[in-house]
């Protein structure tokens, strides 16, 4: 059987099941190797937040994320996508995006993940959280088949993980103080600002702790003079850097602001993909890279290398995610200067366990692939 014919038959017989049960299907490949078609299962799960999560952009009590199980033979890779409205994505659109490449996934050897993800990027416009879910499941599967944790696959030392910040969403002064107290074990906090009440928020935090702070305005300051005023004031409040002070589109204004302040300015909403980075060099000191913005671990790895080669600071962030998404990012964290990988800690019903935090430092799991387990299994295992 010629390769083209084999691909056609494999594709037409694809056993990929979305939203339903998983059906494994074995397919003989010509030549010496026997390969098994990968089957993919998706599920939308509601993650409940411990506290109502409020930023300049939105306020919510729960998030709906897309969970993926990719099975090939007796190995299953898990992935997660956390779509957000800022990027015009939601769990249903993410699920539909993966359905559209179901035949492709079933027909491609999962070892060829680089080629598969390139083709997925070519076929799907947008929907980066969906792409991230597939990418993470492929990487988890590769690590499991190799029997190594993903940090080892990428050649990284798990002792090099940075401290993660713990994020304090916008809230009343009383709740802000309570949240800061709850975050006692974290040596550095990330405070959401971007409103008229910024001074009051910082005063509430400072009434409870002297810890270093990092501040995220989420594009909240629309006026460049106001941004300079706020940043220079924040410098007197023990703040280490400011994330996305002005709207992503205001590149020139941000460049002007940067020339008037001493604190480093980090791009988040302005930095989604590898191609965004070069034009940010003069307006920002660093970039906040997220798997859900760029489409997975492979793309995030590329972004870290590009930013570093341009002399920029690097940070890994996350959305509201379970331990699957956060652990995937954490495996790359030995490469970056800063981490804000607390999305799993902000939810009350994390279905999984993976990366842990000890006094703020990220502790990577040693199991193969992501090293994540169902939370119930982890409990039974005594962790
Ligand atoms: Mg941010």
mmCIF file of C-alpha atoms and ligand atoms in Angstrom:
data_model
loop_
_atom_site.group_PDB
_atom_site.id
_atom_site.type_symbol
_atom_site.label_atom_id
_atom_site.label_comp_id
_atom_site.label_asym_id
_atom_site.label_seq_id
_atom_site.Cartn_x
_atom_site.Cartn_y
_atom_site.Cartn_z
ATOM 1 C CA UNK A 1 0.000 0.000 0.000
ATOM 2 C CA UNK A 2 1.420 3.380 -0.953
ATOM 3 C CA UNK A 3 1.765 6.037 1.714
ATOM 4 C CA UNK A 4 -0.877 8.262 0.125
ATOM 5 C CA UNK A 5 -3.350 5.396 0.055
ATOM 6 C CA UNK A 6 -2.520 4.523 3.662
ATOM 7 C CA UNK A 7 -3.121 8.110 4.725
ATOM 8 C CA UNK A 8 -6.429 8.220 2.879
ATOM 9 C CA UNK A 9 -7.663 5.027 4.514
ATOM 10 C CA UNK A 10 -6.453 6.073 7.935
ATOM 11 C CA UNK A 11 -8.159 9.413 7.556
ATOM 12 C CA UNK A 12 -11.468 7.993 6.412
ATOM 13 C CA UNK A 13 -11.442 5.443 9.201
ATOM 14 C CA UNK A 14 -10.492 7.994 11.809
ATOM 15 C CA UNK A 15 -11.741 6.986 15.197
ATOM 16 C CA UNK A 16 -11.449 10.411 16.727
ATOM 17 C CA UNK A 17 -14.285 11.032 19.071
ATOM 18 C CA UNK A 18 -15.099 14.501 20.324
ATOM 19 C CA UNK A 19 -17.319 14.905 23.329
ATOM 20 C CA UNK A 20 -18.144 11.220 23.492
ATOM 21 C CA UNK A 21 -16.308 8.038 24.352
ATOM 22 C CA UNK A 22 -12.812 7.287 23.207
ATOM 23 C CA UNK A 23 -12.418 4.658 20.524
ATOM 24 C CA UNK A 24 -8.940 3.304 19.915
ATOM 25 C CA UNK A 25 -8.154 2.028 16.459
ATOM 26 C CA UNK A 26 -5.068 0.222 15.298
ATOM 27 C CA UNK A 27 -3.796 0.898 11.838
ATOM 28 C CA UNK A 28 -0.985 -0.938 10.146
ATOM 29 C CA UNK A 29 1.636 1.255 8.584
ATOM 30 C CA UNK A 30 3.603 -0.014 5.609
ATOM 31 C CA UNK A 31 7.128 -1.150 6.366
ATOM 32 C CA UNK A 32 8.515 -2.337 9.675
ATOM 33 C CA UNK A 33 6.658 -0.078 12.077
ATOM 34 C CA UNK A 34 3.193 -0.646 13.420
ATOM 35 C CA UNK A 35 1.463 2.504 14.402
ATOM 36 C CA UNK A 36 -1.768 3.196 16.179
ATOM 37 C CA UNK A 37 -3.980 6.093 15.194
ATOM 38 C CA UNK A 38 -4.329 8.729 17.869
ATOM 39 C CA UNK A 39 -7.804 9.313 19.211
ATOM 40 C CA UNK A 40 -8.853 12.553 20.767
ATOM 41 C CA UNK A 41 -11.550 13.266 23.321
ATOM 42 C CA UNK A 42 -12.638 16.704 24.430
ATOM 43 C CA UNK A 43 -14.580 17.810 27.464
ATOM 44 C CA UNK A 44 -15.598 21.260 28.657
ATOM 45 C CA UNK A 45 -15.265 21.596 32.425
ATOM 46 C CA UNK A 46 -16.350 24.437 34.675
ATOM 47 C CA UNK A 47 -13.636 25.633 37.051
ATOM 48 C CA UNK A 48 -14.977 27.459 40.084
ATOM 49 C CA UNK A 49 -12.945 30.397 41.343
ATOM 50 C CA UNK A 50 -12.094 30.670 45.041
ATOM 51 C CA UNK A 51 -12.900 34.376 44.919
ATOM 52 C CA UNK A 52 -14.753 36.348 42.285
ATOM 53 C CA UNK A 53 -11.969 37.184 39.835
ATOM 54 C CA UNK A 54 -11.999 40.807 38.724
ATOM 55 C CA UNK A 55 -9.600 42.651 36.451
ATOM 56 C CA UNK A 56 -10.093 45.765 34.324
ATOM 57 C CA UNK A 57 -11.361 43.436 31.578
ATOM 58 C CA UNK A 58 -13.969 41.306 33.313
ATOM 59 C CA UNK A 59 -15.378 39.779 36.477
ATOM 60 C CA UNK A 60 -16.271 36.104 36.886
ATOM 61 C CA UNK A 61 -17.014 33.368 39.419
ATOM 62 C CA UNK A 62 -16.078 30.475 37.133
ATOM 63 C CA UNK A 63 -14.348 29.682 33.875
ATOM 64 C CA UNK A 64 -15.137 27.032 31.291
ATOM 65 C CA UNK A 65 -12.012 25.393 29.920
ATOM 66 C CA UNK A 66 -11.506 22.763 27.254
ATOM 67 C CA UNK A 67 -9.833 19.529 28.336
ATOM 68 C CA UNK A 68 -8.292 17.113 25.862
ATOM 69 C CA UNK A 69 -7.291 13.473 26.105
ATOM 70 C CA UNK A 70 -5.155 12.184 23.267
ATOM 71 C CA UNK A 71 -4.784 8.431 23.270
ATOM 72 C CA UNK A 72 -2.420 6.332 21.191
ATOM 73 C CA UNK A 73 -2.139 2.675 22.083
ATOM 74 C CA UNK A 74 -1.927 2.503 25.858
ATOM 75 C CA UNK A 75 -0.546 6.030 26.313
ATOM 76 C CA UNK A 76 -2.770 9.027 27.009
ATOM 77 C CA UNK A 77 -1.648 12.636 26.780
ATOM 78 C CA UNK A 78 -3.664 15.346 28.484
ATOM 79 C CA UNK A 79 -4.093 18.944 27.396
ATOM 80 C CA UNK A 80 -6.075 22.014 28.379
ATOM 81 C CA UNK A 81 -7.230 25.167 26.668
ATOM 82 C CA UNK A 82 -8.312 28.262 28.597
ATOM 83 C CA UNK A 83 -10.047 30.529 26.095
ATOM 84 C CA UNK A 84 -10.825 34.108 27.132
ATOM 85 C CA UNK A 85 -13.125 36.755 25.707
ATOM 86 C CA UNK A 86 -10.254 39.274 25.286
ATOM 87 C CA UNK A 87 -9.059 37.143 22.380
ATOM 88 C CA UNK A 88 -12.564 36.346 21.075
ATOM 89 C CA UNK A 89 -12.453 32.700 22.132
ATOM 90 C CA UNK A 90 -14.661 30.499 24.289
ATOM 91 C CA UNK A 91 -14.888 26.811 25.193
ATOM 92 C CA UNK A 92 -17.362 26.012 22.415
ATOM 93 C CA UNK A 93 -15.374 27.743 19.699
ATOM 94 C CA UNK A 94 -12.252 25.976 20.969
ATOM 95 C CA UNK A 95 -14.003 22.622 20.831
ATOM 96 C CA UNK A 96 -15.261 23.249 17.301
ATOM 97 C CA UNK A 97 -11.748 24.228 16.237
ATOM 98 C CA UNK A 98 -10.386 20.866 17.360
ATOM 99 C CA UNK A 99 -13.270 19.033 15.702
ATOM 100 C CA UNK A 100 -12.238 20.658 12.430
ATOM 101 C CA UNK A 101 -8.817 18.957 12.587
ATOM 102 C CA UNK A 102 -10.010 15.645 13.974
ATOM 103 C CA UNK A 103 -9.233 13.683 10.814
ATOM 104 C CA UNK A 104 -5.814 15.258 10.537
ATOM 105 C CA UNK A 105 -4.943 14.316 14.130
ATOM 106 C CA UNK A 106 -6.112 10.739 13.629
ATOM 107 C CA UNK A 107 -4.112 10.383 10.416
ATOM 108 C CA UNK A 108 -0.821 11.799 11.711
ATOM 109 C CA UNK A 109 1.786 9.994 13.774
ATOM 110 C CA UNK A 110 1.801 11.841 17.143
ATOM 111 C CA UNK A 111 5.608 11.610 17.138
ATOM 112 C CA UNK A 112 5.494 14.107 14.275
ATOM 113 C CA UNK A 113 4.055 16.738 16.613
ATOM 114 C CA UNK A 114 6.034 19.583 15.066
ATOM 115 C CA UNK A 115 4.624 18.909 11.613
ATOM 116 C CA UNK A 116 1.153 18.240 12.978
ATOM 117 C CA UNK A 117 1.023 21.519 14.913
ATOM 118 C CA UNK A 118 2.322 23.456 11.896
ATOM 119 C CA UNK A 119 -0.532 22.069 9.837
ATOM 120 C CA UNK A 120 -3.043 22.798 12.624
ATOM 121 C CA UNK A 121 -1.795 26.414 12.739
ATOM 122 C CA UNK A 122 -2.179 26.629 8.956
ATOM 123 C CA UNK A 123 -5.741 25.294 8.989
ATOM 124 C CA UNK A 124 -7.169 27.091 12.032
ATOM 125 C CA UNK A 125 -7.250 30.837 12.308
ATOM 126 C CA UNK A 126 -7.256 32.153 15.878
ATOM 127 C CA UNK A 127 -8.368 29.701 18.599
ATOM 128 C CA UNK A 128 -4.978 29.611 20.272
ATOM 129 C CA UNK A 129 -6.329 28.048 23.466
ATOM 130 C CA UNK A 130 -7.583 25.081 21.405
ATOM 131 C CA UNK A 131 -4.192 24.829 19.709
ATOM 132 C CA UNK A 132 -2.525 24.934 23.125
ATOM 133 C CA UNK A 133 -4.757 22.098 24.369
ATOM 134 C CA UNK A 134 -3.685 19.884 21.469
ATOM 135 C CA UNK A 135 -0.014 20.893 21.728
ATOM 136 C CA UNK A 136 0.077 20.151 25.465
ATOM 137 C CA UNK A 137 -1.518 16.734 24.957
ATOM 138 C CA UNK A 138 1.017 15.889 22.246
ATOM 139 C CA UNK A 139 3.932 16.943 24.448
ATOM 140 C CA UNK A 140 2.533 15.034 27.429
ATOM 141 C CA UNK A 141 2.212 11.965 25.219
ATOM 142 C CA UNK A 142 5.774 12.330 23.887
ATOM 143 C CA UNK A 143 7.173 12.637 27.414
ATOM 144 C CA UNK A 144 5.184 9.654 28.624
ATOM 145 C CA UNK A 145 6.323 7.486 25.713
ATOM 146 C CA UNK A 146 9.937 8.507 26.326
ATOM 147 C CA UNK A 147 9.515 8.025 30.065
ATOM 148 C CA UNK A 148 10.909 11.487 30.923
ATOM 149 C CA UNK A 149 9.386 14.592 32.487
ATOM 150 C CA UNK A 150 8.979 17.411 29.986
ATOM 151 C CA UNK A 151 11.541 19.678 31.667
ATOM 152 C CA UNK A 152 14.102 16.977 30.864
ATOM 153 C CA UNK A 153 12.871 16.675 27.299
ATOM 154 C CA UNK A 154 13.620 20.426 26.910
ATOM 155 C CA UNK A 155 17.037 20.026 28.607
ATOM 156 C CA UNK A 156 16.163 22.075 31.698
ATOM 157 C CA UNK A 157 17.237 21.854 35.335
ATOM 158 C CA UNK A 158 14.170 21.638 37.621
ATOM 159 C CA UNK A 159 16.140 23.422 40.358
ATOM 160 C CA UNK A 160 16.157 26.545 38.150
ATOM 161 C CA UNK A 161 12.426 27.197 38.430
ATOM 162 C CA UNK A 162 11.633 30.756 39.505
ATOM 163 C CA UNK A 163 9.390 31.942 42.297
ATOM 164 C CA UNK A 164 5.826 32.456 41.127
ATOM 165 C CA UNK A 165 3.793 35.461 42.100
ATOM 166 C CA UNK A 166 0.325 35.025 43.526
ATOM 167 C CA UNK A 167 -2.256 37.307 41.933
ATOM 168 C CA UNK A 168 -4.610 39.534 43.878
ATOM 169 C CA UNK A 169 -7.612 40.514 41.732
ATOM 170 C CA UNK A 170 -9.375 43.856 42.071
ATOM 171 C CA UNK A 171 -11.611 43.889 45.141
ATOM 172 C CA UNK A 172 -12.799 45.926 48.109
ATOM 173 C CA UNK A 173 -10.117 47.070 50.590
ATOM 174 C CA UNK A 174 -11.338 44.531 53.140
ATOM 175 C CA UNK A 175 -11.255 41.621 50.666
ATOM 176 C CA UNK A 176 -7.902 42.771 49.299
ATOM 177 C CA UNK A 177 -6.436 42.597 52.805
ATOM 178 C CA UNK A 178 -7.948 39.141 53.305
ATOM 179 C CA UNK A 179 -6.527 37.849 50.013
ATOM 180 C CA UNK A 180 -3.076 39.215 50.850
ATOM 181 C CA UNK A 181 -3.180 37.405 54.211
ATOM 182 C CA UNK A 182 -4.224 34.169 52.459
ATOM 183 C CA UNK A 183 -1.168 34.523 50.185
ATOM 184 C CA UNK A 184 1.221 34.419 53.133
ATOM 185 C CA UNK A 185 3.474 31.698 51.670
ATOM 186 C CA UNK A 186 4.210 33.701 48.498
ATOM 187 C CA UNK A 187 7.232 36.021 48.737
ATOM 188 C CA UNK A 188 6.092 38.201 45.813
ATOM 189 C CA UNK A 189 2.535 39.280 44.964
ATOM 190 C CA UNK A 190 1.023 40.463 41.702
ATOM 191 C CA UNK A 191 -1.581 43.153 42.179
ATOM 192 C CA UNK A 192 -4.220 43.923 39.573
ATOM 193 C CA UNK A 193 -4.729 47.648 39.050
ATOM 194 C CA UNK A 194 -5.888 49.920 36.234
ATOM 195 C CA UNK A 195 -8.772 51.773 37.888
ATOM 196 C CA UNK A 196 -9.365 55.026 39.768
ATOM 197 C CA UNK A 197 -9.029 53.023 42.995
ATOM 198 C CA UNK A 198 -5.381 52.006 42.397
ATOM 199 C CA UNK A 199 -3.964 54.074 45.265
ATOM 200 C CA UNK A 200 -6.553 52.640 47.634
ATOM 201 C CA UNK A 201 -5.763 49.082 46.456
ATOM 202 C CA UNK A 202 -2.014 49.463 46.998
ATOM 203 C CA UNK A 203 -2.644 51.103 50.393
ATOM 204 C CA UNK A 204 -4.772 48.077 51.393
ATOM 205 C CA UNK A 205 -2.005 45.691 50.356
ATOM 206 C CA UNK A 206 0.660 47.726 52.113
ATOM 207 C CA UNK A 207 -1.392 47.796 55.315
ATOM 208 C CA UNK A 208 -0.850 44.023 55.567
ATOM 209 C CA UNK A 209 2.523 43.274 53.960
ATOM 210 C CA UNK A 210 5.912 44.719 52.999
ATOM 211 C CA UNK A 211 6.573 42.068 50.315
ATOM 212 C CA UNK A 212 7.801 43.092 46.873
ATOM 213 C CA UNK A 213 4.919 43.666 44.488
ATOM 214 C CA UNK A 214 4.457 43.379 40.753
ATOM 215 C CA UNK A 215 1.602 45.296 39.232
ATOM 216 C CA UNK A 216 -0.618 44.507 36.233
ATOM 217 C CA UNK A 217 -2.796 47.270 34.786
ATOM 218 C CA UNK A 218 -4.294 45.076 32.007
ATOM 219 C CA UNK A 219 -4.326 48.050 29.553
ATOM 220 C CA UNK A 220 -6.272 50.089 32.110
ATOM 221 C CA UNK A 221 -4.492 53.450 31.853
ATOM 222 C CA UNK A 222 -5.557 55.187 28.651
ATOM 223 C CA UNK A 223 -3.638 58.433 29.154
ATOM 224 C CA UNK A 224 0.163 58.412 28.929
ATOM 225 C CA UNK A 225 0.626 61.217 31.481
ATOM 226 C CA UNK A 226 -1.561 59.293 33.937
ATOM 227 C CA UNK A 227 0.472 56.135 33.295
ATOM 228 C CA UNK A 228 3.743 57.943 34.057
ATOM 229 C CA UNK A 229 2.283 59.469 37.215
ATOM 230 C CA UNK A 230 1.013 56.098 38.464
ATOM 231 C CA UNK A 231 4.189 54.178 37.621
ATOM 232 C CA UNK A 232 6.457 56.729 39.306
ATOM 233 C CA UNK A 233 4.231 56.580 42.380
ATOM 234 C CA UNK A 234 4.281 52.762 42.318
ATOM 235 C CA UNK A 235 8.080 52.878 42.337
ATOM 236 C CA UNK A 236 7.862 54.439 45.810
ATOM 237 C CA UNK A 237 5.604 51.556 46.925
ATOM 238 C CA UNK A 238 8.057 48.679 46.509
ATOM 239 C CA UNK A 239 6.850 47.637 43.057
ATOM 240 C CA UNK A 240 9.332 45.697 40.883
ATOM 241 C CA UNK A 241 7.730 46.125 37.468
ATOM 242 C CA UNK A 242 4.517 47.085 35.724
ATOM 243 C CA UNK A 243 2.687 44.858 33.273
ATOM 244 C CA UNK A 244 0.756 46.256 30.300
ATOM 245 C CA UNK A 245 0.125 49.786 31.592
ATOM 246 C CA UNK A 246 -1.590 51.015 28.424
ATOM 247 C CA UNK A 247 -3.668 49.416 25.652
ATOM 248 C CA UNK A 248 -1.719 47.003 23.439
ATOM 249 C CA UNK A 249 -2.333 49.209 20.399
ATOM 250 C CA UNK A 250 -0.647 52.237 22.049
ATOM 251 C CA UNK A 251 2.896 51.197 21.210
ATOM 252 C CA UNK A 252 4.255 54.711 20.677
ATOM 253 C CA UNK A 253 2.614 56.054 23.858
ATOM 254 C CA UNK A 254 4.075 53.138 25.825
ATOM 255 C CA UNK A 255 7.484 53.913 24.365
ATOM 256 C CA UNK A 256 7.124 57.498 25.623
ATOM 257 C CA UNK A 257 5.991 56.276 29.054
ATOM 258 C CA UNK A 258 8.988 53.945 29.253
ATOM 259 C CA UNK A 259 11.335 56.876 28.642
ATOM 260 C CA UNK A 260 9.849 58.709 31.661
ATOM 261 C CA UNK A 261 9.942 55.937 34.292
ATOM 262 C CA UNK A 262 12.526 53.715 35.980
ATOM 263 C CA UNK A 263 10.440 50.580 36.511
ATOM 264 C CA UNK A 264 10.619 47.878 33.813
ATOM 265 C CA UNK A 265 7.530 47.639 31.591
ATOM 266 C CA UNK A 266 6.368 44.148 30.611
ATOM 267 C CA UNK A 267 4.100 43.423 27.619
ATOM 268 C CA UNK A 268 1.199 41.030 28.064
ATOM 269 C CA UNK A 269 -1.798 41.858 25.866
ATOM 270 C CA UNK A 270 0.655 43.410 23.352
ATOM 271 C CA UNK A 271 2.605 40.158 23.036
ATOM 272 C CA UNK A 272 0.677 37.165 21.768
ATOM 273 C CA UNK A 273 2.855 35.448 19.163
ATOM 274 C CA UNK A 274 6.524 35.101 18.195
ATOM 275 C CA UNK A 275 6.148 37.680 15.411
ATOM 276 C CA UNK A 276 4.959 40.323 17.917
ATOM 277 C CA UNK A 277 8.222 40.400 19.834
ATOM 278 C CA UNK A 278 10.657 42.309 17.564
ATOM 279 C CA UNK A 279 8.407 45.388 17.291
ATOM 280 C CA UNK A 280 8.055 45.581 21.091
ATOM 281 C CA UNK A 281 11.767 46.003 21.772
ATOM 282 C CA UNK A 282 11.730 49.802 22.127
ATOM 283 C CA UNK A 283 8.463 50.065 24.061
ATOM 284 C CA UNK A 284 8.840 47.255 26.599
ATOM 285 C CA UNK A 285 11.613 45.738 28.715
ATOM 286 C CA UNK A 286 10.153 42.246 28.663
ATOM 287 C CA UNK A 287 7.309 39.992 27.575
ATOM 288 C CA UNK A 288 4.761 37.869 29.411
ATOM 289 C CA UNK A 289 4.421 34.648 27.405
ATOM 290 C CA UNK A 290 1.345 32.454 27.857
ATOM 291 C CA UNK A 291 0.651 29.091 26.280
ATOM 292 C CA UNK A 292 -2.986 30.097 25.794
ATOM 293 C CA UNK A 293 -2.059 33.207 23.808
ATOM 294 C CA UNK A 294 0.529 31.620 21.531
ATOM 295 C CA UNK A 295 -0.860 28.104 21.105
ATOM 296 C CA UNK A 296 1.185 25.785 23.292
ATOM 297 C CA UNK A 297 4.574 24.733 24.631
ATOM 298 C CA UNK A 298 6.414 24.565 21.319
ATOM 299 C CA UNK A 299 5.409 28.111 20.398
ATOM 300 C CA UNK A 300 6.117 29.408 23.918
ATOM 301 C CA UNK A 301 9.595 27.854 23.800
ATOM 302 C CA UNK A 302 10.245 29.703 20.532
ATOM 303 C CA UNK A 303 9.003 32.975 22.033
ATOM 304 C CA UNK A 304 11.299 32.658 25.038
ATOM 305 C CA UNK A 305 14.297 32.158 22.757
ATOM 306 C CA UNK A 306 13.351 35.098 20.523
ATOM 307 C CA UNK A 307 12.818 37.459 23.467
ATOM 308 C CA UNK A 308 16.076 36.405 25.109
ATOM 309 C CA UNK A 309 17.996 36.851 21.880
ATOM 310 C CA UNK A 310 16.634 40.420 21.666
ATOM 311 C CA UNK A 311 17.820 41.145 25.214
ATOM 312 C CA UNK A 312 14.334 41.273 26.699
ATOM 313 C CA UNK A 313 13.228 39.954 30.082
ATOM 314 C CA UNK A 314 11.012 36.886 29.907
ATOM 315 C CA UNK A 315 8.037 35.897 31.984
ATOM 316 C CA UNK A 316 5.666 32.939 31.841
ATOM 317 C CA UNK A 317 2.053 33.643 32.756
ATOM 318 C CA UNK A 318 -1.223 31.790 32.582
ATOM 319 C CA UNK A 319 -4.977 32.244 32.482
ATOM 320 C CA UNK A 320 -7.374 30.723 34.992
ATOM 321 C CA UNK A 321 -6.297 27.138 34.359
ATOM 322 C CA UNK A 322 -6.223 23.774 36.082
ATOM 323 C CA UNK A 323 -2.961 22.036 36.976
ATOM 324 C CA UNK A 324 -2.697 20.717 33.402
ATOM 325 C CA UNK A 325 -2.175 24.099 31.728
ATOM 326 C CA UNK A 326 -0.157 25.564 34.584
ATOM 327 C CA UNK A 327 2.116 22.510 34.857
ATOM 328 C CA UNK A 328 2.785 22.629 31.103
ATOM 329 C CA UNK A 329 3.992 26.230 31.431
ATOM 330 C CA UNK A 330 5.918 25.413 34.613
ATOM 331 C CA UNK A 331 8.022 22.804 32.767
ATOM 332 C CA UNK A 332 9.438 25.681 30.663
ATOM 333 C CA UNK A 333 9.846 28.027 33.627
ATOM 334 C CA UNK A 334 13.557 27.266 34.295
ATOM 335 C CA UNK A 335 14.146 29.343 31.137
ATOM 336 C CA UNK A 336 12.492 32.588 32.292
ATOM 337 C CA UNK A 337 13.199 35.515 34.613
ATOM 338 C CA UNK A 338 9.722 35.751 36.142
ATOM 339 C CA UNK A 339 6.757 33.442 36.624
ATOM 340 C CA UNK A 340 3.126 34.196 37.272
ATOM 341 C CA UNK A 341 1.851 30.631 37.299
ATOM 342 C CA UNK A 342 -0.890 30.636 39.883
ATOM 343 C CA UNK A 343 -4.023 30.002 37.771
ATOM 344 C CA UNK A 344 -4.579 26.589 39.354
ATOM 345 C CA UNK A 345 -4.293 28.073 42.830
ATOM 346 C CA UNK A 346 -7.125 30.509 42.130
ATOM 347 C CA UNK A 347 -9.677 27.739 41.523
ATOM 348 C CA UNK A 348 -11.528 25.670 44.113
ATOM 349 C CA UNK A 349 -12.105 22.459 42.139
ATOM 350 C CA UNK A 350 -8.877 21.696 40.298
ATOM 351 C CA UNK A 351 -9.474 18.212 38.815
ATOM 352 C CA UNK A 352 -5.716 17.571 38.589
ATOM 353 C CA UNK A 353 -2.502 17.869 40.562
ATOM 354 C CA UNK A 354 0.899 18.580 39.074
ATOM 355 C CA UNK A 355 3.272 21.446 39.777
ATOM 356 C CA UNK A 356 3.424 22.464 43.447
ATOM 357 C CA UNK A 357 4.538 25.629 45.161
ATOM 358 C CA UNK A 358 6.813 25.767 48.223
ATOM 359 C CA UNK A 359 7.403 29.235 49.653
ATOM 360 C CA UNK A 360 6.601 30.585 46.215
ATOM 361 C CA UNK A 361 9.053 28.377 44.312
ATOM 362 C CA UNK A 362 7.647 26.154 41.594
ATOM 363 C CA UNK A 363 8.302 22.449 42.266
ATOM 364 C CA UNK A 364 8.027 20.387 39.096
ATOM 365 C CA UNK A 365 6.589 16.860 39.186
ATOM 366 C CA UNK A 366 9.020 14.058 38.306
ATOM 367 C CA UNK A 367 6.567 11.793 36.480
ATOM 368 C CA UNK A 368 6.839 11.305 32.716
ATOM 369 C CA UNK A 369 5.346 13.937 30.426
ATOM 370 C CA UNK A 370 3.535 16.654 32.344
ATOM 371 C CA UNK A 371 3.544 14.454 35.448
ATOM 372 C CA UNK A 372 -0.045 15.438 36.240
ATOM 373 C CA UNK A 373 -2.536 13.112 37.894
ATOM 374 C CA UNK A 374 -6.247 13.225 38.499
ATOM 375 C CA UNK A 375 -6.640 14.945 41.866
ATOM 376 C CA UNK A 376 -8.473 11.910 43.261
ATOM 377 C CA UNK A 377 -5.640 9.581 42.194
ATOM 378 C CA UNK A 378 -3.065 11.872 43.768
ATOM 379 C CA UNK A 379 -5.012 11.708 47.014
ATOM 380 C CA UNK A 380 -5.108 7.917 46.935
ATOM 381 C CA UNK A 381 -1.373 7.963 46.276
ATOM 382 C CA UNK A 382 -0.830 9.837 49.502
ATOM 383 C CA UNK A 383 0.306 13.196 48.063
HETATM 384 MG MG1 LIG B 1 -1.282 40.456 32.521
#
